Short mmCIF file of C-alpha atoms in Angstrom, two decimals:
data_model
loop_
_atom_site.label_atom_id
_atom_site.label_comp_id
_atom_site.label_asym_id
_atom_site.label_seq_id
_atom_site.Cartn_x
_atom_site.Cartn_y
_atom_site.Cartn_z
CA UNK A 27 -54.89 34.02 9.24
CA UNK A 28 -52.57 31.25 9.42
CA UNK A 29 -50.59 32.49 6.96
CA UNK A 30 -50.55 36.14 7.80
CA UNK A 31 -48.89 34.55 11.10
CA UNK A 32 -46.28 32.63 9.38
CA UNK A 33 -45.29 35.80 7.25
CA UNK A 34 -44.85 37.92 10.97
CA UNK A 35 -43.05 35.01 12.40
CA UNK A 36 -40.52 34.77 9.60
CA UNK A 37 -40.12 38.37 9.66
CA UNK A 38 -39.08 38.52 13.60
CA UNK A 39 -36.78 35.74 12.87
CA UNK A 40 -35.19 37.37 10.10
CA UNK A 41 -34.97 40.55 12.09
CA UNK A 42 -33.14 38.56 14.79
CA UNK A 43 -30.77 37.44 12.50
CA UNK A 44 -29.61 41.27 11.29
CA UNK A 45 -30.03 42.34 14.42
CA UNK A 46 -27.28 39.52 15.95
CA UNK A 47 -24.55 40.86 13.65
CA UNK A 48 -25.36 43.98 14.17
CA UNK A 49 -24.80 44.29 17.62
CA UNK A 50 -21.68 41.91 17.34
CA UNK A 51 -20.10 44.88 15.57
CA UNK A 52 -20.09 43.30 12.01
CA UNK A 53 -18.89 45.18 8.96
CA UNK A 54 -22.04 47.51 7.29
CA UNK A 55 -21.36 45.72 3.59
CA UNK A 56 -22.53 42.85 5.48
CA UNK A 57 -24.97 44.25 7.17
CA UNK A 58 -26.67 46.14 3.94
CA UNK A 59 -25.82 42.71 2.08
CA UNK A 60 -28.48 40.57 5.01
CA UNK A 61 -30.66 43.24 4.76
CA UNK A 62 -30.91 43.18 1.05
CA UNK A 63 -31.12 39.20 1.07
CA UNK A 64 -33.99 39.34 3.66
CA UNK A 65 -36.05 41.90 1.63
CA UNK A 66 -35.20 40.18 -1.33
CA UNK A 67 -36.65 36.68 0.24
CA UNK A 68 -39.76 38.88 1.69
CA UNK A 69 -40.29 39.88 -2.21
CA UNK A 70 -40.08 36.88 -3.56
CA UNK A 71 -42.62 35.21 -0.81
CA UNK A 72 -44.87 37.99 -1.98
CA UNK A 73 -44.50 37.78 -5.48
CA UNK A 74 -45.10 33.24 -5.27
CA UNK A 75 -48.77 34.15 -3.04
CA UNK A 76 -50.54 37.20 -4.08
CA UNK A 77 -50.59 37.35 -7.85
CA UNK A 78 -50.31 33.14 -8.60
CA UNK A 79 -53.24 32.71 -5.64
CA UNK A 80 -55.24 34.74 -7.88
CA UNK A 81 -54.27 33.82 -11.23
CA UNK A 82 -55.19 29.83 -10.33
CA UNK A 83 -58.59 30.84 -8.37
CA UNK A 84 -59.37 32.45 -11.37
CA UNK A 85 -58.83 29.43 -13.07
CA UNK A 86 -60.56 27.31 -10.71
CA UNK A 87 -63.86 29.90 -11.28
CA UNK A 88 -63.45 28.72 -15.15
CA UNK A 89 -62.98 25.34 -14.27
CA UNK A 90 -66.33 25.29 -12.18
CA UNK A 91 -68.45 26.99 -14.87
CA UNK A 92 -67.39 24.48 -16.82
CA UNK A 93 -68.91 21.73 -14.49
CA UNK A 94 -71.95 23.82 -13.63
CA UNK A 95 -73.02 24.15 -17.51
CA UNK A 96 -72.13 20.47 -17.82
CA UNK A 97 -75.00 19.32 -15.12
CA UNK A 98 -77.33 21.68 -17.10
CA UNK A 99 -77.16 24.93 -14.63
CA UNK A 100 -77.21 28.53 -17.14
CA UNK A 101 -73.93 30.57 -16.00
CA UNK A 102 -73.70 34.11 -17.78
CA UNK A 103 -71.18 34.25 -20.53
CA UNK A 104 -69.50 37.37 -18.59
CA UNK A 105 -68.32 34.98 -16.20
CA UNK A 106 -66.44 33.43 -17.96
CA UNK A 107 -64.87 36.39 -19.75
CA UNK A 108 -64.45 38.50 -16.69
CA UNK A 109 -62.61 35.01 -14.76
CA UNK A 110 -60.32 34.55 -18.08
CA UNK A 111 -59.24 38.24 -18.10
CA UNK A 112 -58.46 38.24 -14.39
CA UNK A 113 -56.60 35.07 -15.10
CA UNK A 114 -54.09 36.89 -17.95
CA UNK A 115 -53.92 39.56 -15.85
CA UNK A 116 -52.55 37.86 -12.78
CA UNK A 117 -50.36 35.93 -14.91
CA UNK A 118 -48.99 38.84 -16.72
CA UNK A 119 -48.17 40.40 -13.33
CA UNK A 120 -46.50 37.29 -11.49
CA UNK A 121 -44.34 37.19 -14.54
CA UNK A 122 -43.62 40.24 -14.67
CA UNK A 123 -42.82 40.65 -10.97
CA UNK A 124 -40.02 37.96 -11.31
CA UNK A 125 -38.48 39.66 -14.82
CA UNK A 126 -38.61 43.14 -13.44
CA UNK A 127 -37.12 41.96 -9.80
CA UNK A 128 -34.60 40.09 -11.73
CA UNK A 129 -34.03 43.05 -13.86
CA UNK A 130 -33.47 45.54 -10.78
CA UNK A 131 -30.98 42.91 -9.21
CA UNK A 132 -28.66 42.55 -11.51
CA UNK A 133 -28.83 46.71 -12.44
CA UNK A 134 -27.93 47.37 -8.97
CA UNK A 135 -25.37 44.30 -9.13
CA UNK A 136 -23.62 45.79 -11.96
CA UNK A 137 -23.59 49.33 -9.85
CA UNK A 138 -22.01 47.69 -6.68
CA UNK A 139 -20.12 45.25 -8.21
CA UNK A 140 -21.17 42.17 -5.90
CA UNK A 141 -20.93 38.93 -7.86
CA UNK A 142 -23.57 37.51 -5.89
CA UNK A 143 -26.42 39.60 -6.81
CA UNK A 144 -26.46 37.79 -10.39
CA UNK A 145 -27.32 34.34 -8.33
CA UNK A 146 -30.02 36.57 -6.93
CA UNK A 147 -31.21 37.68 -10.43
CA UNK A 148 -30.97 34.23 -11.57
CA UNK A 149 -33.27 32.61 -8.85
CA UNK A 150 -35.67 35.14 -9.19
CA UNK A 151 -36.13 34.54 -12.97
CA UNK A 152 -36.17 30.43 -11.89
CA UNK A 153 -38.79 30.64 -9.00
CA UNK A 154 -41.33 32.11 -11.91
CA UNK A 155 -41.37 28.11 -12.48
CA UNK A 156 -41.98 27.23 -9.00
CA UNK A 157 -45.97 28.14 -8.59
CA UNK A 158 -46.49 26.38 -12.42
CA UNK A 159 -44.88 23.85 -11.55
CA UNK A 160 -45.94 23.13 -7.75
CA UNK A 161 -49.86 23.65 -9.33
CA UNK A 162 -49.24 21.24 -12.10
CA UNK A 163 -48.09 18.32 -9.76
CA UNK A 164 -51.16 19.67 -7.73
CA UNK A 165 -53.68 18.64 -10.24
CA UNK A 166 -52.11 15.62 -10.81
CA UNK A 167 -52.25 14.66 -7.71
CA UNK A 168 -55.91 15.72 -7.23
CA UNK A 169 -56.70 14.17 -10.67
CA UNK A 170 -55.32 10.62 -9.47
CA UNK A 171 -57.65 10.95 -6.53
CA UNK A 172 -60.62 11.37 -9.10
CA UNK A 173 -59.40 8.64 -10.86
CA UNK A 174 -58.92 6.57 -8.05
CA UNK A 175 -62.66 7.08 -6.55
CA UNK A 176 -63.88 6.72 -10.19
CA UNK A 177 -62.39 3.01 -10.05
CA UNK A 178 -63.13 2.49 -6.74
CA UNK A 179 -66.91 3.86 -5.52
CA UNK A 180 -68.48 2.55 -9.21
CA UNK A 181 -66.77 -1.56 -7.33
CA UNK A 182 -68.45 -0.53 -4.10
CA UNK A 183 -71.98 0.80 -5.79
CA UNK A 184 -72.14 -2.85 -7.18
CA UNK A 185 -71.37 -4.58 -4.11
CA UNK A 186 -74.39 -2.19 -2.98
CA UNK A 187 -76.67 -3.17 -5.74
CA UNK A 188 -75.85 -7.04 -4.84
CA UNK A 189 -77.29 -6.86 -1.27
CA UNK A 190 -80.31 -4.97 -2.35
CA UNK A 191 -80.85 -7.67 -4.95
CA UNK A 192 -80.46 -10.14 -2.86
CA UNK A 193 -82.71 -8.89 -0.03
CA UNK A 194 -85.08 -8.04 -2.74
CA UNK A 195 -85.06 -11.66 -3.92
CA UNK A 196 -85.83 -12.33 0.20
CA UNK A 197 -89.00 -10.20 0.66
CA UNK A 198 -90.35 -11.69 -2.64
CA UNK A 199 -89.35 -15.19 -1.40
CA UNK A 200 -90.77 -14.12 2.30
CA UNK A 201 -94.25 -12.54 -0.24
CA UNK A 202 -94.86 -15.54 -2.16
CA UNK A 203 -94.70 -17.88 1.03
CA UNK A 204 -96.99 -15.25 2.58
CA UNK A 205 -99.42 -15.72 -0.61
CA UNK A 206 -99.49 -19.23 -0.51
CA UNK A 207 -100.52 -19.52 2.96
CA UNK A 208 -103.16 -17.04 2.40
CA UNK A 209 -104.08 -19.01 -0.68
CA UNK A 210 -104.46 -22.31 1.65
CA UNK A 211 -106.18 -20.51 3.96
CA UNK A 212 -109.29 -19.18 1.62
CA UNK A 213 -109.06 -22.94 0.12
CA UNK A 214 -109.78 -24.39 3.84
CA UNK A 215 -112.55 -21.50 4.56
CA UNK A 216 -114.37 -21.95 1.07
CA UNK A 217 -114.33 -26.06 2.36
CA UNK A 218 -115.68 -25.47 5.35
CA UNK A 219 -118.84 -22.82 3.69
CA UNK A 220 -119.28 -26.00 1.39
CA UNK A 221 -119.83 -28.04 4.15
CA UNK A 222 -122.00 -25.91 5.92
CA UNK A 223 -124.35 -25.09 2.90
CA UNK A 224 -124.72 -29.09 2.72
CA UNK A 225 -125.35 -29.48 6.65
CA UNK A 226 -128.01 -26.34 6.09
CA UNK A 227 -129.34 -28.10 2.98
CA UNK A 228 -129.78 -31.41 4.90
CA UNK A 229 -131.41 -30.08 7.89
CA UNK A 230 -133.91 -28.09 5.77
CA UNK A 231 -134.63 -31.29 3.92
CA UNK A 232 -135.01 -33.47 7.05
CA UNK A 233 -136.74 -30.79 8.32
CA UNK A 234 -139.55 -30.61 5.20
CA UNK A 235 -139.57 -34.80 5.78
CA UNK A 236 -140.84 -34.05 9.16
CA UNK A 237 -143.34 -31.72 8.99
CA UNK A 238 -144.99 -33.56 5.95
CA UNK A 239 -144.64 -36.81 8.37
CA UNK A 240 -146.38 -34.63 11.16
CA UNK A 241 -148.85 -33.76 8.55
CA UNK A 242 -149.96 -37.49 7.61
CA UNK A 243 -150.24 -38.27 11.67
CA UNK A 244 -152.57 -35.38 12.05
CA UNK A 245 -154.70 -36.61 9.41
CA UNK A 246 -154.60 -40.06 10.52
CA UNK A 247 -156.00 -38.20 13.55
CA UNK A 248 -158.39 -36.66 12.64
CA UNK A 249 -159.92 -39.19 10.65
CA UNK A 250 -160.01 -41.39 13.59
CA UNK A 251 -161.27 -38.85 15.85
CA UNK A 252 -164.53 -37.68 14.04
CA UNK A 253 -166.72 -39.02 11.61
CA UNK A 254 -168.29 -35.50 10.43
CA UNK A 255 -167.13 -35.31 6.56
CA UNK A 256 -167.61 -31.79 5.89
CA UNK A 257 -164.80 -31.13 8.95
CA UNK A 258 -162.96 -33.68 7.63
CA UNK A 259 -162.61 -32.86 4.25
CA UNK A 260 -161.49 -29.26 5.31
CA UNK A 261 -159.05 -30.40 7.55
CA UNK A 262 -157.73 -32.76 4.35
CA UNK A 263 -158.18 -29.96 1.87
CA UNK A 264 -156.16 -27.87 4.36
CA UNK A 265 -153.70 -30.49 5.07
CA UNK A 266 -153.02 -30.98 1.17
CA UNK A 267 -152.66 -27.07 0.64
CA UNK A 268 -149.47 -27.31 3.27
CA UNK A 269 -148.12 -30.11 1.82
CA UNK A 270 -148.03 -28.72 -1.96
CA UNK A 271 -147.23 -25.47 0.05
CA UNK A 272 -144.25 -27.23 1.35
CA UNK A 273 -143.63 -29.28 -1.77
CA UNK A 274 -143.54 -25.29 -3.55
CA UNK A 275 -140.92 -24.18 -1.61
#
């Protein structure tokens, strides 16, 4: 769109300018002459767009397949073959768009006898160079800027990979202190089961001291509190079945 307005707005400036020394009353070889320079500029403009546009998309299309199939994606053969033949085709027609232009210039040159159309002929036949050669600076230029991130993103992927190693080196730092805590931690709770189990262990014990002391009193007891021997011995039988009872367990 952009374009398409440039094109109108050169037009309407160029028709300003044959229509000034027109109405200034200027000869009609002059006239005719402006007239044939500014369709002879509108020509050229048309010839350095249209058919070289096309003839380097087409080679950008190749130049994509190319990196498609490199990162393993299938692109149909006919591509390629159908983007190469629009490619000599566009190229065969830019070309011959200058020769032929160049050609009809200096024909009608040599008919009229102006000197100057032969510097017209000759900068038609040189501006076939200019889209070449404005392309070819093109992709130097855009091939420095490949270079130029190749060099530089691969120096800041490193810097990257640093810091992650480094905070990687943190969290296992930051892990291991975690570990070792936890590892004190079980050490100080198995301690204090240990100690329990003894304190358990001892109050059984003094407990089992106890009841065999309580045992021997309330013999004592009843010895002193009857003299009938068949209760007695009973009670003592009795008494020594909870004491090996206890002395079981």
């Amino acid at each position: 769109m952009s374009r398409f307005i440039g094109v109108v707005l050169t037009a309407a400036v160029l028709a300003g300018a044959l229509t000034l020394p027109y109405t200034s009353g200027a000869p009609a070889s002059l006239l005719l002459g402006a007239a044939a320079g500014v369709l002879s500029l509108l020509w050229l403009l048309l010839l350095l767009t249209v058919p070289w546009n096309l003839y380097f998309r087409a080679h950008a299309v190749l130049a994509e397949i190319g990196v498609s199939r490199s990162k393993g994606l299938e692109v149909a053969k006919e591509r390629d073959a159908e983007a190469a033949r629009i490619a000599r085709l566009m190229l065969r027609v830019a070309v011959a768009g200058h020769v032929l232009t160049a050609a009809l210039t200096v024909a009608v040159t040599a008919a009229t006898g102006a000197v100057t159309g032969y510097w017209f002929a000759g900068f038609f036949l040189l501006s076939t160079a200019f889209r070449p050669a404005g392309a070819y600076f093109g992709q130097l230029r855009r091939r420095l800027g490949t270079l130029l991130k190749d060099v530089t993103f691969p120096r800041d992927d490193v810097l990257e990979l640093r810091e992650s190693v480094a905070r990687l080196r943190a969290g296992t730092k930051a892990l291991e202190e975690k570990a070792e805590e936890q590892y004190r931690a079980l050490a100080e709770l198995r301690r204090t089961m240990d100690a329990s189990n003894l304190s358990a262990h001892g109050r059984a014990d003094d407990a089992d001291r106890r009841i065999a002391a309580l045992a021997r009193e309330f013999e004592s007891t009843v010895n002193r509190l009857t003299d009938n021997q068949e209760i007695i011995s009973g009670l003592k039988a009795f008494l020594r079945l909870l004491r090996t009872a206890d002395d079981a367990s």
